[in-house]
Amino acid sequence: MISIEPLSEKDLPEVCRMEELVFPGSAWTNDMFRDEIRKPSSCSLLLRQEGVLIGYLVADTVKPELSLLKIAVHPDHRRKGFGSMLLSRLADQSRKEGFTKIFLEVRVSNSAARRIYQRSGFTVAGIRKSYYPDNEDALVMERTL
Ligand SMILES: CC(C)(COP(=O)(O)OP(=O)(O)OC[C@H]1O[C@@H](n2cnc3c(N)ncnc32)[C@H](O)[C@@H]1OP(=O)(O)O)[C@@H](O)C(=O)NCCC(=O)NCCS
């Protein structure tokens, strides 16, 4: 059984273990997640299969727009459609709540993420030069809901 629920503070120890695995060197800490999900403007989703943590995303909202800050799927469970499932749940839910656009930034070199975003209906809206701490450029992508 698959469940998709907002991320809650009790999930954070588990989420942080996966975060370290997925984003070594730039992982969000427990405090960063906690501060983010406590914001009234925060929107997050956590996907479990048979209770096992598979993936999560975190977005920030400024109505009528959302900004996707993070999406991760556990390395053992990639290419099975879970990332797409999280993105479509975010889109369906936020459309119902009156949001009209999702924005995100993605590393130019992150071809897996660029591909999933394209497949989920995002298009390139611009480029932010030297956006990341290592000076890599970011593509800004947007999806109209
Ligand atoms: C990006 C990420 C979330 C994708 O999750 P996922 O569950 O594997 O994605 P899906 O199975 O839904 O893939 C959907 C489509 O995206 C594309 N895609 C996903 N991973 C890909 C890869 N490694 N290479 C090429 N295309 C890829 C494919 O078109 C795929 O469809 P297909 O499997 O039918 O070909 C996952 O790779 C991840 O956690 N990466 C590390 C964290 C990250 O970079 N996050 C984004 C920046 S915050």
mmCIF file of C-alpha atoms and ligand atoms in Angstrom:
data_model
loop_
_atom_site.group_PDB
_atom_site.id
_atom_site.type_symbol
_atom_site.label_atom_id
_atom_site.label_comp_id
_atom_site.label_asym_id
_atom_site.label_seq_id
_atom_site.Cartn_x
_atom_site.Cartn_y
_atom_site.Cartn_z
ATOM 1 C CA MET A 1 0.000 0.000 0.000
ATOM 2 C CA ILE A 2 1.224 3.486 -0.874
ATOM 3 C CA SER A 3 0.542 6.451 1.385
ATOM 4 C CA ILE A 4 1.306 10.091 0.641
ATOM 5 C CA GLU A 5 1.001 12.477 3.599
ATOM 6 C CA PRO A 6 2.463 15.814 4.634
ATOM 7 C CA LEU A 7 5.874 15.484 6.267
ATOM 8 C CA SER A 8 5.606 15.682 10.046
ATOM 9 C CA GLU A 9 8.195 16.213 12.764
ATOM 10 C CA LYS A 10 8.068 12.564 13.807
ATOM 11 C CA ASP A 11 9.309 11.599 10.308
ATOM 12 C CA LEU A 12 12.403 13.788 10.511
ATOM 13 C CA PRO A 13 14.991 11.332 11.925
ATOM 14 C CA GLU A 14 14.192 8.915 9.095
ATOM 15 C CA VAL A 15 14.020 11.670 6.481
ATOM 16 C CA CYS A 16 17.384 13.061 7.603
ATOM 17 C CA ARG A 17 19.040 9.647 7.208
ATOM 18 C CA MET A 18 17.778 9.469 3.646
ATOM 19 C CA GLU A 19 18.672 13.111 3.013
ATOM 20 C CA GLU A 20 22.331 12.388 3.945
ATOM 21 C CA LEU A 21 22.330 9.513 1.502
ATOM 22 C CA VAL A 22 20.771 11.485 -1.364
ATOM 23 C CA PHE A 23 22.473 14.869 -0.909
ATOM 24 C CA PRO A 24 25.900 14.138 0.648
ATOM 25 C CA GLY A 25 27.601 17.416 1.492
ATOM 26 C CA SER A 26 24.482 19.546 1.063
ATOM 27 C CA ALA A 27 21.869 17.678 3.099
ATOM 28 C CA TRP A 28 19.303 19.681 5.038
ATOM 29 C CA THR A 29 19.613 19.131 8.794
ATOM 30 C CA ASN A 30 16.811 18.164 11.150
ATOM 31 C CA ASP A 31 16.495 21.800 12.212
ATOM 32 C CA MET A 32 16.302 23.008 8.620
ATOM 33 C CA PHE A 33 13.482 20.571 7.847
ATOM 34 C CA ARG A 34 11.695 21.411 11.091
ATOM 35 C CA ASP A 35 11.895 25.176 10.490
ATOM 36 C CA GLU A 36 10.710 24.725 6.920
ATOM 37 C CA ILE A 37 7.705 22.496 7.632
ATOM 38 C CA ARG A 38 6.584 24.665 10.561
ATOM 39 C CA LYS A 39 6.114 27.645 8.228
ATOM 40 C CA PRO A 40 2.438 28.224 7.422
ATOM 41 C CA SER A 41 3.524 28.655 3.794
ATOM 42 C CA SER A 42 5.170 25.226 3.644
ATOM 43 C CA CYS A 43 3.785 22.338 1.646
ATOM 44 C CA SER A 44 5.402 18.909 1.912
ATOM 45 C CA LEU A 45 4.668 15.332 0.918
ATOM 46 C CA LEU A 46 6.158 12.084 2.121
ATOM 47 C CA LEU A 47 5.606 8.814 0.282
ATOM 48 C CA ARG A 48 5.707 5.424 1.991
ATOM 49 C CA GLN A 49 5.181 1.963 0.562
ATOM 50 C CA GLU A 50 4.131 -0.612 3.176
ATOM 51 C CA GLY A 51 5.348 1.862 5.778
ATOM 52 C CA VAL A 52 8.827 2.148 4.246
ATOM 53 C CA LEU A 53 10.023 5.660 3.442
ATOM 54 C CA ILE A 54 10.438 5.960 -0.344
ATOM 55 C CA GLY A 55 10.611 9.695 -1.015
ATOM 56 C CA TYR A 56 9.596 13.207 -0.119
ATOM 57 C CA LEU A 57 9.299 16.719 -1.434
ATOM 58 C CA VAL A 58 9.191 20.146 0.155
ATOM 59 C CA ALA A 59 7.749 23.292 -1.395
ATOM 60 C CA ASP A 60 7.173 26.836 -0.245
ATOM 61 C CA THR A 61 4.099 28.768 -1.285
ATOM 62 C CA VAL A 62 3.346 32.385 -2.075
ATOM 63 C CA LYS A 63 -0.155 32.213 -3.459
ATOM 64 C CA PRO A 64 -0.832 31.671 -6.338
ATOM 65 C CA GLU A 65 2.646 30.173 -6.841
ATOM 66 C CA LEU A 66 4.650 27.341 -5.336
ATOM 67 C CA SER A 67 8.367 26.920 -5.291
ATOM 68 C CA LEU A 68 9.622 23.329 -5.181
ATOM 69 C CA LEU A 69 12.638 23.340 -2.857
ATOM 70 C CA LYS A 70 13.463 19.654 -2.762
ATOM 71 C CA ILE A 71 12.463 16.262 -4.093
ATOM 72 C CA ALA A 72 14.176 12.970 -3.322
ATOM 73 C CA VAL A 73 13.505 9.305 -3.962
ATOM 74 C CA HIS A 74 15.515 6.613 -2.171
ATOM 75 C CA PRO A 75 18.247 5.247 -4.479
ATOM 76 C CA ASP A 76 16.870 1.685 -4.102
ATOM 77 C CA HIS A 77 13.480 2.767 -5.432
ATOM 78 C CA ARG A 78 14.253 4.987 -8.405
ATOM 79 C CA ARG A 79 12.831 4.650 -11.915
ATOM 80 C CA LYS A 80 9.648 3.124 -10.549
ATOM 81 C CA GLY A 81 7.499 6.235 -10.962
ATOM 82 C CA PHE A 82 7.587 7.416 -7.326
ATOM 83 C CA GLY A 83 9.127 10.806 -8.122
ATOM 84 C CA SER A 84 6.453 11.391 -10.777
ATOM 85 C CA MET A 85 3.780 10.303 -8.300
ATOM 86 C CA LEU A 86 4.963 12.890 -5.775
ATOM 87 C CA LEU A 87 5.010 15.620 -8.416
ATOM 88 C CA SER A 88 1.544 14.813 -9.717
ATOM 89 C CA ARG A 89 0.127 14.702 -6.180
ATOM 90 C CA LEU A 90 1.658 18.130 -5.538
ATOM 91 C CA ALA A 91 0.172 19.486 -8.772
ATOM 92 C CA ASP A 92 -3.326 18.005 -8.185
ATOM 93 C CA GLN A 93 -3.488 19.153 -4.592
ATOM 94 C CA SER A 94 -2.225 22.664 -5.247
ATOM 95 C CA ARG A 95 -4.475 23.142 -8.279
ATOM 96 C CA LYS A 96 -7.450 22.328 -6.050
ATOM 97 C CA GLU A 97 -6.208 24.878 -3.520
ATOM 98 C CA GLY A 98 -6.144 27.604 -6.191
ATOM 99 C CA PHE A 99 -2.442 27.657 -7.056
ATOM 100 C CA THR A 100 -1.606 28.397 -10.678
ATOM 101 C CA LYS A 101 2.146 27.778 -11.063
ATOM 102 C CA ILE A 102 5.019 25.704 -9.701
ATOM 103 C CA PHE A 103 8.575 27.000 -10.051
ATOM 104 C CA LEU A 104 11.842 25.217 -9.307
ATOM 105 C CA GLU A 105 15.569 25.495 -9.804
ATOM 106 C CA VAL A 106 17.608 22.541 -11.000
ATOM 107 C CA ARG A 107 21.321 22.058 -11.588
ATOM 108 C CA VAL A 108 22.165 22.129 -15.274
ATOM 109 C CA SER A 109 24.056 18.833 -14.750
ATOM 110 C CA ASN A 110 21.161 17.014 -13.017
ATOM 111 C CA SER A 111 19.835 15.226 -16.065
ATOM 112 C CA ALA A 112 17.636 12.777 -14.104
ATOM 113 C CA ALA A 113 15.800 15.617 -12.387
ATOM 114 C CA ARG A 114 15.568 17.706 -15.575
ATOM 115 C CA ARG A 115 14.055 14.727 -17.381
ATOM 116 C CA ILE A 116 11.444 13.972 -14.722
ATOM 117 C CA TYR A 117 10.462 17.641 -14.560
ATOM 118 C CA GLN A 118 10.086 17.782 -18.352
ATOM 119 C CA ARG A 119 8.023 14.606 -18.294
ATOM 120 C CA SER A 120 5.854 16.179 -15.587
ATOM 121 C CA GLY A 121 5.079 19.217 -17.739
ATOM 122 C CA PHE A 122 7.736 21.699 -16.612
ATOM 123 C CA THR A 123 9.412 23.939 -19.181
ATOM 124 C CA VAL A 124 12.575 26.015 -18.920
ATOM 125 C CA ALA A 125 11.771 29.595 -17.944
ATOM 126 C CA GLY A 126 15.308 30.931 -17.522
ATOM 127 C CA ILE A 127 18.787 30.396 -16.187
ATOM 128 C CA ARG A 128 20.401 31.625 -12.973
ATOM 129 C CA LYS A 129 24.135 31.957 -13.512
ATOM 130 C CA SER A 130 26.405 30.568 -10.744
ATOM 131 C CA TYR A 131 23.350 29.893 -8.583
ATOM 132 C CA TYR A 132 24.899 27.093 -6.521
ATOM 133 C CA PRO A 133 27.775 27.415 -3.991
ATOM 134 C CA ASP A 134 30.083 25.586 -6.437
ATOM 135 C CA ASN A 135 29.140 28.140 -9.140
ATOM 136 C CA GLU A 136 27.074 25.751 -11.243
ATOM 137 C CA ASP A 137 24.206 27.389 -13.136
ATOM 138 C CA ALA A 138 20.576 26.623 -12.318
ATOM 139 C CA LEU A 139 17.777 26.252 -14.805
ATOM 140 C CA VAL A 140 14.535 27.814 -13.643
ATOM 141 C CA MET A 141 11.621 25.621 -14.662
ATOM 142 C CA GLU A 142 7.904 26.307 -14.391
ATOM 143 C CA ARG A 143 4.692 24.404 -14.740
ATOM 144 C CA THR A 144 1.282 25.994 -15.144
ATOM 145 C CA LEU A 145 -1.382 24.150 -13.177
HETATM 146 C C1 LIG B 1 15.108 13.016 -9.529
HETATM 147 C C2 LIG B 1 14.446 11.868 -8.758
HETATM 148 C C3 LIG B 1 13.573 12.462 -7.659
HETATM 149 C C4 LIG B 1 13.588 11.042 -9.728
HETATM 150 O O1 LIG B 1 12.826 10.103 -8.980
HETATM 151 P P1 LIG B 1 12.314 8.713 -9.626
HETATM 152 O O2 LIG B 1 11.329 8.132 -8.698
HETATM 153 O O3 LIG B 1 13.475 7.869 -9.988
HETATM 154 O O4 LIG B 1 11.602 9.230 -10.948
HETATM 155 P P2 LIG B 1 10.520 8.439 -11.847
HETATM 156 O O5 LIG B 1 10.685 6.966 -11.680
HETATM 157 O O6 LIG B 1 9.170 8.997 -11.546
HETATM 158 O O7 LIG B 1 11.026 8.864 -13.285
HETATM 159 C C5 LIG B 1 10.188 9.542 -14.201
HETATM 160 C C6 LIG B 1 10.953 9.808 -15.478
HETATM 161 O O8 LIG B 1 12.020 10.714 -15.231
HETATM 162 C C7 LIG B 1 13.146 10.351 -16.026
HETATM 163 N N1 LIG B 1 14.255 9.915 -15.177
HETATM 164 C C8 LIG B 1 14.241 9.654 -13.840
HETATM 165 N N2 LIG B 1 15.466 9.298 -13.413
HETATM 166 C C9 LIG B 1 16.278 9.332 -14.502
HETATM 167 C C10 LIG B 1 17.655 9.061 -14.723
HETATM 168 N N3 LIG B 1 18.467 8.658 -13.722
HETATM 169 N N4 LIG B 1 18.150 9.213 -15.969
HETATM 170 C C11 LIG B 1 17.355 9.602 -16.987
HETATM 171 N N5 LIG B 1 16.028 9.862 -16.851
HETATM 172 C C12 LIG B 1 15.498 9.735 -15.630
HETATM 173 C C13 LIG B 1 12.698 9.208 -16.899
HETATM 174 O O9 LIG B 1 12.146 9.769 -18.071
HETATM 175 C C14 LIG B 1 11.627 8.589 -16.036
HETATM 176 O O10 LIG B 1 10.699 7.843 -16.765
HETATM 177 P P3 LIG B 1 11.045 6.319 -17.191
HETATM 178 O O11 LIG B 1 11.601 5.625 -15.999
HETATM 179 O O12 LIG B 1 9.703 5.809 -17.644
HETATM 180 O O13 LIG B 1 12.038 6.460 -18.301
HETATM 181 C C15 LIG B 1 15.517 10.908 -8.153
HETATM 182 O O14 LIG B 1 16.410 10.528 -9.184
HETATM 183 C C16 LIG B 1 16.346 11.534 -7.025
HETATM 184 O O15 LIG B 1 15.958 11.469 -5.840
HETATM 185 N N6 LIG B 1 17.501 12.125 -7.371
HETATM 186 C C17 LIG B 1 18.408 12.709 -6.368
HETATM 187 C C18 LIG B 1 17.834 13.956 -5.750
HETATM 188 C C19 LIG B 1 17.648 15.064 -6.781
HETATM 189 O O16 LIG B 1 18.474 15.272 -7.654
HETATM 190 N N7 LIG B 1 16.546 15.808 -6.620
HETATM 191 C C20 LIG B 1 16.237 16.917 -7.524
HETATM 192 C C21 LIG B 1 16.907 18.166 -7.113
HETATM 193 S S1 LIG B 1 16.278 18.767 -5.552
#
